[in-house]
Amino acid sequence: MTDRRRSVAAAADGFMRAFTVDDLIAAARAHSPGIGVATVYRAVASMEDAGALERVGSRDGSALYVRCSVEEHHHHLVCTACGAVAHTPCPLGAPASDAAHEGFVVTSHQVTLYGLCAACATTGPEGG
Amino acid sequence: MTDRRRSVAAAADGFMRAFTVDDLIAAARAHSPGIGVATVYRAVASMEDAGALERVGSRDGSALYVRCSVEEHHHHLVCTACGAVAHTPCPLGAPASDAAHEGFVVTSHQVTLYGLCAACATTGPEGG
DNA sequence: TTACATGCAAAGGATTTGCATCTAC
DNA sequence: GTAGATGCAAATCCTTTGCATGTAA
């Protein structure tokens, strides 16, 4: 792996919330000032393939990602107010994997929960 | 509702599988030859808001949609080979809605299963 | 009549790609 | 030495928007 890739990974590690590729580029430039846009996009694709990043929707037309460092299969809760991320176990049991679905063989799934994190929920609507 | 909107809805009804906006435009033009791209995009946005359409990922850079006529809350299985769609009950129980998630208040969620429909699964890899 | 829908085409913008060069191993 | 990574900037191309006009209620 190259230094650039390492910078991108480190930048992703630094986010405690969901981020866009743009956010990632900015963060990666802290360590690798000259890193190019295409390089980051390519690194993101790589990491997504490797399961190191997961796309969790989009914000203003840009894809939103979450760093996925935990090994075990899991999903995410994303705060729609601040982007905070929490993990949640997979709610899909055997039923999702086996038949019962009209012969469908499920090979993968996408699960993301949205809501408000403890902080944003506490602040409440009046806190906005 | 206008005639255009009706054409788009009818076109969506006609799909037994996931479709792109482009697919929808082509289908809608069968009934409304002159319908414009923007009109269909606007209709799609409307229907998505109304819960009549659900986005289920993307294909080659274009958003993929599924017609959602069933009233009850449910999710979809999408065949990655042919786009066939099946319904599946929501796997999220109370745990997803209540606390236990570090104070997170879940307000919505996105669940989509991917795999192979009965037909494509039967055909098998050698059938390709 | 009035608010909303429509069409056209241009604008917008995220993401991808070509190509020459550089880096890791 | 070779496969793959990088940067730059142009290309792509899905989706949105502005505006004048048409349509439903």
Short mmCIF file of C-alpha atoms in Angstrom, two decimals, chain B residues 1-88:
data_model
loop_
_atom_site.label_atom_id
_atom_site.label_comp_id
_atom_site.label_asym_id
_atom_site.label_seq_id
_atom_site.Cartn_x
_atom_site.Cartn_y
_atom_site.Cartn_z
CA MET B 1 -53.46 14.93 -10.87
CA THR B 2 -52.47 15.52 -14.44
CA ASP B 3 -52.45 13.17 -17.36
CA ARG B 4 -48.63 13.15 -17.33
CA ARG B 5 -48.49 12.06 -13.72
CA ARG B 6 -50.96 9.35 -14.48
CA SER B 7 -48.81 8.10 -17.34
CA VAL B 8 -45.76 7.93 -15.13
CA ALA B 9 -47.64 6.05 -12.43
CA ALA B 10 -49.04 3.64 -15.01
CA ALA B 11 -45.60 3.12 -16.49
CA ALA B 12 -44.20 2.37 -13.03
CA ASP B 13 -47.03 -0.09 -12.44
CA GLY B 14 -46.02 -1.86 -15.59
CA PHE B 15 -42.59 -2.80 -14.33
CA MET B 16 -42.26 -6.13 -12.62
CA ARG B 17 -38.68 -5.33 -11.77
CA ALA B 18 -36.44 -2.55 -10.62
CA PHE B 19 -36.09 0.26 -13.13
CA THR B 20 -34.17 3.45 -13.73
CA VAL B 21 -35.65 6.85 -14.42
CA ASP B 22 -34.60 6.36 -18.01
CA ASP B 23 -36.58 3.14 -18.21
CA LEU B 24 -39.52 5.00 -16.76
CA ILE B 25 -39.23 7.82 -19.27
CA ALA B 26 -39.24 5.37 -22.14
CA ALA B 27 -42.25 3.54 -20.74
CA ALA B 28 -44.15 6.72 -19.97
CA ARG B 29 -43.66 7.89 -23.54
CA ALA B 30 -45.68 4.92 -24.73
CA HIS B 31 -48.75 6.70 -23.36
CA SER B 32 -47.51 10.28 -23.41
CA PRO B 33 -45.13 10.58 -26.38
CA GLY B 34 -43.98 14.09 -25.67
CA ILE B 35 -43.42 13.80 -21.94
CA GLY B 36 -40.24 15.54 -20.88
CA VAL B 37 -37.37 14.27 -18.81
CA ALA B 38 -37.83 16.87 -16.12
CA THR B 39 -41.48 15.99 -15.77
CA VAL B 40 -40.67 12.38 -15.08
CA TYR B 41 -37.97 13.29 -12.59
CA ARG B 42 -40.44 15.54 -10.81
CA ALA B 43 -43.07 12.82 -10.81
CA VAL B 44 -40.55 10.38 -9.41
CA ALA B 45 -39.70 12.77 -6.60
CA SER B 46 -43.38 13.12 -5.82
CA MET B 47 -44.00 9.42 -5.82
CA GLU B 48 -40.98 8.79 -3.68
CA ASP B 49 -42.25 11.31 -1.14
CA ALA B 50 -45.61 9.62 -1.22
CA GLY B 51 -44.05 6.21 -0.70
CA ALA B 52 -45.20 4.99 -4.09
CA LEU B 53 -41.64 4.40 -5.20
CA GLU B 54 -38.60 3.28 -3.31
CA ARG B 55 -35.01 3.70 -4.34
CA VAL B 56 -33.16 0.41 -4.15
CA GLY B 57 -29.60 1.26 -4.98
CA SER B 58 -28.20 2.16 -8.35
CA ARG B 59 -27.06 0.58 -11.57
CA ASP B 60 -24.36 2.05 -13.75
CA GLY B 61 -24.61 5.37 -12.05
CA SER B 62 -28.37 5.70 -12.32
CA ALA B 63 -30.76 5.37 -9.42
CA LEU B 64 -32.82 2.18 -9.34
CA TYR B 65 -36.43 2.30 -8.23
CA VAL B 66 -39.10 -0.14 -7.29
CA ARG B 67 -42.83 0.38 -7.43
CA CYS B 68 -44.31 0.18 -3.97
CA SER B 69 -48.02 -0.46 -4.17
CA VAL B 70 -48.46 -2.45 -0.99
CA GLU B 71 -49.79 -0.37 1.85
CA GLU B 72 -48.18 -2.12 4.79
CA HIS B 73 -44.63 -1.42 5.79
CA HIS B 74 -42.31 -3.80 3.98
CA HIS B 75 -39.01 -4.05 2.16
CA HIS B 76 -37.69 -5.49 -1.06
CA LEU B 77 -35.54 -8.23 -2.42
CA VAL B 78 -33.93 -7.29 -5.68
CA CYS B 79 -32.46 -9.81 -8.05
CA THR B 80 -29.05 -8.55 -9.04
CA ALA B 81 -29.21 -10.55 -12.24
CA CYS B 82 -32.57 -9.58 -13.72
CA GLY B 83 -33.92 -6.91 -11.40
CA ALA B 84 -36.91 -8.96 -10.30
CA VAL B 85 -38.46 -7.67 -7.11
CA ALA B 86 -40.13 -9.45 -4.22
CA HIS B 87 -41.53 -8.14 -0.98
CA THR B 88 -40.30 -9.14 2.42
#
